[in-house]
PDB file of C-alpha atoms in Angstrom:
ATOM      1  CA  MET A  13      87.241 144.154  51.344  1.00 68.00           C
ATOM      2  CA  ALA A  14      90.049 145.706  53.360  1.00 72.00           C
ATOM      3  CA  GLY A  15      92.981 147.436  51.722  1.00 76.00           C
ATOM      4  CA  PRO A  16      96.668 146.808  52.474  1.00 75.00           C
ATOM      5  CA  GLY A  17      97.413 147.228  56.148  1.00 70.00           C
ATOM      6  CA  GLN A  18      93.728 147.404  57.043  1.00 78.00           C
ATOM      7  CA  PRO A  19      91.888 144.720  59.027  1.00 82.00           C
ATOM      8  CA  THR A  20      89.020 142.845  57.450  1.00 87.00           C
ATOM      9  CA  ALA A  21      85.505 143.004  58.865  1.00 89.00           C
ATOM     10  CA  ARG A  22      85.878 139.386  60.007  1.00 92.00           C
ATOM     11  CA  TRP A  23      89.009 140.213  61.997  1.00 88.00           C
ATOM     12  CA  ARG A  24      87.336 143.278  63.542  1.00 88.00           C
ATOM     13  CA  ARG A  25      84.392 141.127  64.676  1.00 93.00           C
ATOM     14  CA  PHE A  26      86.778 138.554  66.141  1.00 92.00           C
ATOM     15  CA  VAL A  27      88.719 141.251  68.028  1.00 89.00           C
ATOM     16  CA  ASN A  28      85.524 142.834  69.343  1.00 90.00           C
ATOM     17  CA  ASP A  29      83.998 139.501  70.400  1.00 94.00           C
ATOM     18  CA  ARG A  30      87.185 137.935  71.805  1.00 94.00           C
ATOM     19  CA  PRO A  31      89.736 140.641  72.649  1.00 92.00           C
ATOM     20  CA  ILE A  32      92.003 138.476  74.830  1.00 95.00           C
ATOM     21  CA  ALA A  33      92.025 135.629  72.302  1.00 95.00           C
ATOM     22  CA  ALA A  34      92.866 138.143  69.569  1.00 94.00           C
ATOM     23  CA  LEU A  35      95.752 139.512  71.645  1.00 95.00           C
ATOM     24  CA  ALA A  36      96.988 135.963  72.288  1.00 96.00           C
ATOM     25  CA  LEU A  37      96.900 135.184  68.565  1.00 96.00           C
ATOM     26  CA  VAL A  38      98.707 138.420  67.730  1.00 95.00           C
ATOM     27  CA  GLY A  39     101.249 137.552  70.442  1.00 96.00           C
ATOM     28  CA  VAL A  40     101.956 134.201  68.764  1.00 96.00           C
ATOM     29  CA  ILE A  41     102.357 135.867  65.365  1.00 95.00           C
ATOM     30  CA  ALA A  42     104.578 138.688  66.666  1.00 95.00           C
ATOM     31  CA  THR A  43     106.709 136.199  68.620  1.00 95.00           C
ATOM     32  CA  GLN A  44     107.117 133.916  65.599  1.00 95.00           C
ATOM     33  CA  LEU A  45     108.149 136.776  63.320  1.00 95.00           C
ATOM     34  CA  GLY A  46     110.566 138.199  65.875  1.00 93.00           C
ATOM     35  CA  THR A  47     112.019 134.742  66.488  1.00 93.00           C
ATOM     36  CA  TYR A  48     112.572 134.120  62.793  1.00 93.00           C
ATOM     37  CA  PHE A  49     114.436 137.394  62.391  1.00 93.00           C
ATOM     38  CA  GLY A  50     116.416 136.707  65.564  1.00 91.00           C
ATOM     39  CA  TYR A  51     117.790 133.565  63.949  1.00 91.00           C
ATOM     40  CA  VAL A  52     118.832 135.344  60.738  1.00 92.00           C
ATOM     41  CA  PHE A  53     120.415 138.435  62.321  1.00 91.00           C
ATOM     42  CA  GLN A  54     123.816 136.942  61.562  1.00 90.00           C
ATOM     43  CA  ALA A  55     123.221 137.689  57.877  1.00 93.00           C
ATOM     44  CA  PHE A  56     123.197 141.376  58.848  1.00 91.00           C
ATOM     45  CA  GLY A  57     126.321 141.225  61.014  1.00 91.00           C
ATOM     46  CA  LEU A  58     124.429 140.970  64.297  1.00 91.00           C
ATOM     47  CA  PRO A  59     124.560 138.123  66.802  1.00 88.00           C
ATOM     48  CA  VAL A  60     121.911 135.418  66.554  1.00 87.00           C
ATOM     49  CA  LEU A  61     119.194 135.661  69.206  1.00 86.00           C
ATOM     50  CA  PRO A  62     117.966 132.116  69.866  1.00 84.00           C
ATOM     51  CA  TRP A  63     115.491 133.060  72.609  1.00 85.00           C
ATOM     52  CA  PRO A  64     113.861 129.593  72.656  1.00 85.00           C
ATOM     53  CA  LEU A  65     117.278 128.028  73.273  1.00 82.00           C
ATOM     54  CA  TYR A  66     118.037 130.433  76.113  1.00 80.00           C
ATOM     55  CA  ASN A  67     114.617 129.862  77.644  1.00 82.00           C
ATOM     56  CA  GLY A  68     115.118 126.109  77.359  1.00 81.00           C
ATOM     57  CA  ILE A  69     118.346 126.380  79.285  1.00 76.00           C
ATOM     58  CA  LEU A  70     116.693 128.480  81.984  1.00 76.00           C
ATOM     59  CA  GLY A  71     113.496 126.470  82.064  1.00 73.00           C
ATOM     60  CA  THR A  72     114.895 123.018  82.608  1.00 71.00           C
ATOM     61  CA  THR A  73     116.945 121.896  85.530  1.00 56.00           C
ATOM     62  CA  PHE A  74     120.079 119.895  85.154  1.00 51.00           C
ATOM     63  CA  GLY A  75     121.251 118.006  88.149  1.00 43.00           C
ATOM     64  CA  GLU A  76     124.914 117.200  88.209  1.00 41.00           C
ATOM     65  CA  LEU A  77     126.828 115.923  85.222  1.00 47.00           C
ATOM     66  CA  PRO A  78     130.354 114.510  85.160  1.00 45.00           C
ATOM     67  CA  ILE A  79     132.532 116.928  83.214  1.00 48.00           C
ATOM     68  CA  GLY A  80     136.213 117.595  82.995  1.00 51.00           C
ATOM     69  CA  GLU A  81     139.293 115.620  83.842  1.00 55.00           C
ATOM     70  CA  GLY A  82     138.884 112.623  86.087  1.00 52.00           C
ATOM     71  CA  GLY A  83     135.087 112.769  85.797  1.00 49.00           C
ATOM     72  CA  ALA A  84     134.848 115.782  88.116  1.00 46.00           C
ATOM     73  CA  ILE A  85     131.278 116.807  88.834  1.00 42.00           C
ATOM     74  CA  GLN A  86     130.369 120.334  87.862  1.00 46.00           C
ATOM     75  CA  GLU A  87     127.143 122.040  88.864  1.00 46.00           C
ATOM     76  CA  LEU A  88     125.423 123.405  85.775  1.00 45.00           C
ATOM     77  CA  ASN A  89     123.486 126.623  85.514  1.00 43.00           C
ATOM     78  CA  GLY A  90     122.188 127.216  82.009  1.00 43.00           C
ATOM     79  CA  ALA A  91     124.339 129.619  80.046  1.00 43.00           C
ATOM     80  CA  THR A  92     127.164 129.377  82.566  1.00 41.00           C
ATOM     81  CA  SER A  93     127.763 125.667  81.929  1.00 45.00           C
ATOM     82  CA  SER A  94     130.706 124.208  80.043  1.00 51.00           C
ATOM     83  CA  PRO A  95     130.648 124.057  76.232  1.00 53.00           C
ATOM     84  CA  GLU A  96     130.410 120.253  76.272  1.00 56.00           C
ATOM     85  CA  ALA A  97     127.421 120.216  78.601  1.00 54.00           C
ATOM     86  CA  PHE A  98     125.845 123.163  76.825  1.00 53.00           C
ATOM     87  CA  PHE A  99     125.946 121.393  73.462  1.00 55.00           C
ATOM     88  CA  GLU A 100     124.595 118.162  74.921  1.00 58.00           C
ATOM     89  CA  PHE A 101     121.767 119.994  76.641  1.00 56.00           C
ATOM     90  CA  ALA A 102     121.017 122.537  73.914  1.00 57.00           C
ATOM     91  CA  THR A 103     120.404 119.769  71.391  1.00 62.00           C
ATOM     92  CA  SER A 104     118.041 117.824  73.629  1.00 72.00           C
ATOM     93  CA  GLY A 105     114.343 117.522  72.894  1.00 75.00           C
ATOM     94  CA  GLU A 106     113.379 118.703  76.357  1.00 77.00           C
ATOM     95  CA  ALA A 107     115.338 121.942  75.984  1.00 77.00           C
ATOM     96  CA  PHE A 108     113.695 122.568  72.619  1.00 81.00           C
ATOM     97  CA  PHE A 109     110.165 121.920  73.885  1.00 87.00           C
ATOM     98  CA  VAL A 110     110.529 123.800  77.179  1.00 86.00           C
ATOM     99  CA  GLY A 111     112.349 126.698  75.514  1.00 87.00           C
ATOM    100  CA  ASN A 112     109.757 127.175  72.798  1.00 90.00           C
ATOM    101  CA  ALA A 113     106.884 126.780  75.243  1.00 92.00           C
ATOM    102  CA  LEU A 114     108.329 129.418  77.592  1.00 90.00           C
ATOM    103  CA  HIS A 115     109.236 131.706  74.699  1.00 91.00           C
ATOM    104  CA  PHE A 116     105.758 131.664  73.171  1.00 95.00           C
ATOM    105  CA  VAL A 117     103.995 131.912  76.541  1.00 94.00           C
ATOM    106  CA  ASN A 118     106.120 135.012  77.206  1.00 93.00           C
ATOM    107  CA  GLY A 119     105.164 136.420  73.796  1.00 94.00           C
ATOM    108  CA  ILE A 120     101.469 135.805  74.446  1.00 97.00           C
ATOM    109  CA  VAL A 121     101.537 137.215  77.979  1.00 96.00           C
ATOM    110  CA  PHE A 122     103.420 140.350  76.923  1.00 94.00           C
ATOM    111  CA  ALA A 123     101.000 140.865  74.014  1.00 95.00           C
ATOM    112  CA  ILE A 124      98.038 140.619  76.390  1.00 96.00           C
ATOM    113  CA  LEU A 125      99.740 143.030  78.797  1.00 94.00           C
ATOM    114  CA  TRP A 126     100.323 145.414  75.887  1.00 92.00           C
ATOM    115  CA  GLY A 127      96.661 145.302  74.910  1.00 91.00           C
ATOM    116  CA  VAL A 128      95.216 145.483  78.409  1.00 91.00           C
ATOM    117  CA  LEU A 129      97.609 147.872  80.158  1.00 90.00           C
ATOM    118  CA  PHE A 130      99.669 149.744  77.597  1.00 84.00           C
ATOM    119  CA  ARG A 131      97.821 150.315  74.317  1.00 81.00           C
ATOM    120  CA  ASP A 132      95.093 152.581  75.659  1.00 80.00           C
ATOM    121  CA  GLY A 133      97.381 154.146  78.268  1.00 82.00           C
ATOM    122  CA  VAL A 134      99.586 155.867  75.703  1.00 83.00           C
ATOM    123  CA  PRO A 135      97.944 159.091  74.521  1.00 83.00           C
ATOM    124  CA  TRP A 136      98.364 158.393  70.809  1.00 84.00           C
ATOM    125  CA  ARG A 137      95.372 157.837  68.581  1.00 84.00           C
ATOM    126  CA  ASN A 138      94.275 154.266  67.899  1.00 81.00           C
ATOM    127  CA  THR A 139      95.068 154.479  64.205  1.00 82.00           C
ATOM    128  CA  PHE A 140      97.203 152.164  62.120  1.00 82.00           C
ATOM    129  CA  GLY A 141     100.281 154.369  62.589  1.00 85.00           C
ATOM    130  CA  GLY A 142      99.469 155.196  66.207  1.00 88.00           C
ATOM    131  CA  ASN A 143      99.185 151.533  67.137  1.00 86.00           C
ATOM    132  CA  ILE A 144     102.437 150.668  65.370  1.00 89.00           C
ATOM    133  CA  GLY A 145     104.124 153.496  67.275  1.00 91.00           C
ATOM    134  CA  LYS A 146     102.680 152.218  70.565  1.00 92.00           C
ATOM    135  CA  GLY A 147     103.874 148.698  69.792  1.00 91.00           C
ATOM    136  CA  MET A 148     107.358 149.913  68.959  1.00 93.00           C
ATOM    137  CA  LEU A 149     107.511 152.051  72.118  1.00 94.00           C
ATOM    138  CA  TYR A 150     106.488 148.934  74.038  1.00 94.00           C
ATOM    139  CA  GLY A 151     109.323 147.101  72.242  1.00 94.00           C
ATOM    140  CA  VAL A 152     111.819 149.726  73.427  1.00 95.00           C
ATOM    141  CA  ILE A 153     110.601 149.307  77.021  1.00 94.00           C
ATOM    142  CA  MET A 154     110.900 145.538  76.698  1.00 93.00           C
ATOM    143  CA  THR A 155     114.437 145.996  75.304  1.00 92.00           C
ATOM    144  CA  ILE A 156     115.439 148.020  78.352  1.00 92.00           C
ATOM    145  CA  ILE A 157     114.131 145.267  80.618  1.00 90.00           C
ATOM    146  CA  SER A 158     115.691 142.502  78.513  1.00 88.00           C
ATOM    147  CA  ALA A 159     119.136 144.026  77.915  1.00 86.00           C
ATOM    148  CA  GLY A 160     119.286 145.803  81.265  1.00 84.00           C
ATOM    149  CA  LEU A 161     118.116 143.018  83.563  1.00 82.00           C
ATOM    150  CA  LEU A 162     117.051 139.716  82.051  1.00 79.00           C
ATOM    151  CA  VAL A 163     119.953 138.848  79.758  1.00 78.00           C
ATOM    152  CA  PRO A 164     122.856 140.016  81.946  1.00 75.00           C
ATOM    153  CA  TYR A 165     121.437 138.599  85.169  1.00 74.00           C
ATOM    154  CA  ALA A 166     119.651 135.442  83.966  1.00 72.00           C
ATOM    155  CA  TYR A 167     120.951 134.244  80.607  1.00 72.00           C
ATOM    156  CA  VAL A 168     124.646 135.175  80.936  1.00 68.00           C
ATOM    157  CA  GLU A 169     125.002 135.897  84.630  1.00 68.00           C
ATOM    158  CA  ASN A 170     128.504 136.114  86.075  1.00 68.00           C
ATOM    159  CA  GLN A 171     130.078 136.365  82.619  1.00 67.00           C
ATOM    160  CA  GLY A 172     131.002 140.061  82.744  1.00 68.00           C
ATOM    161  CA  TYR A 173     128.616 141.341  80.083  1.00 73.00           C
ATOM    162  CA  GLY A 174     127.705 144.335  82.237  1.00 70.00           C
ATOM    163  CA  LEU A 175     124.562 146.415  82.391  1.00 74.00           C
ATOM    164  CA  PHE A 176     122.929 146.608  78.937  1.00 79.00           C
ATOM    165  CA  LEU A 177     125.499 144.080  77.663  1.00 76.00           C
ATOM    166  CA  PHE A 178     128.001 146.552  76.202  1.00 75.00           C
ATOM    167  CA  ASP A 179     130.913 144.728  77.878  1.00 76.00           C
ATOM    168  CA  GLY A 180     130.148 141.438  76.118  1.00 74.00           C
ATOM    169  CA  PRO A 181     132.132 139.995  73.232  1.00 75.00           C
ATOM    170  CA  ASP A 182     129.806 141.587  70.655  1.00 79.00           C
ATOM    171  CA  GLY A 183     130.008 145.089  72.136  1.00 80.00           C
ATOM    172  CA  TRP A 184     127.149 147.265  70.862  1.00 86.00           C
ATOM    173  CA  LYS A 185     125.824 144.581  68.506  1.00 87.00           C
ATOM    174  CA  LEU A 186     124.092 142.423  71.122  1.00 85.00           C
ATOM    175  CA  PRO A 187     122.046 145.223  72.706  1.00 87.00           C
ATOM    176  CA  PHE A 188     121.271 146.564  69.223  1.00 91.00           C
ATOM    177  CA  ALA A 189     120.091 143.110  68.083  1.00 91.00           C
ATOM    178  CA  ILE A 190     117.890 142.862  71.170  1.00 91.00           C
ATOM    179  CA  LEU A 191     116.422 146.280  70.334  1.00 94.00           C
ATOM    180  CA  ILE A 192     115.735 145.275  66.715  1.00 95.00           C
ATOM    181  CA  TRP A 193     114.134 141.991  67.875  1.00 94.00           C
ATOM    182  CA  HIS A 194     111.781 143.815  70.234  1.00 95.00           C
ATOM    183  CA  LEU A 195     110.971 146.499  67.641  1.00 96.00           C
ATOM    184  CA  ILE A 196     109.936 143.733  65.235  1.00 95.00           C
ATOM    185  CA  TYR A 197     107.792 142.165  67.955  1.00 95.00           C
ATOM    186  CA  GLY A 198     106.253 145.547  68.821  1.00 94.00           C
ATOM    187  CA  TYR A 199     105.610 146.381  65.174  1.00 94.00           C
ATOM    188  CA  PHE A 200     103.516 143.258  64.740  1.00 92.00           C
ATOM    189  CA  LEU A 201     101.557 143.850  67.937  1.00 88.00           C
TER     190      LEU A 201
END
């Protein structure tokens, strides 16, 4: 029987026999835990990080929708759409399904990349603590990519958030929340 924080013999056999499947499963678990905490960050004074919602907005295409006075047509682009269109879209079933699918596929793919390319490439021992450290370092790298490129240029493009999001309405809190989210994800890798 394994002690706290130690894998069981059954899990070790599974990982040895099916390493990619094990990484995919760990990716689902790490993504779910990170996502849960992202939704409750507000309780700690940080902005909520609804990654599935953002991915749903990016992953589905809206055509044109009449918005504004006189039924003017406005082209929509995810997070840059009007509040009325955003609410209508964000509460749709297709946004929920597409957003969660993209979010969890990303979590699985990045977990597999961590296991295949990163884990053994970092010169720390493959111990419990060493692997947690590697996962958290990977989370910091993912934060730099997310806060430096993805969020400002995909999720909130043309809204003046600036590089690493410090110019947004939440100031330091949004990049810090993104860091905490990715550290949680990396911890569970």
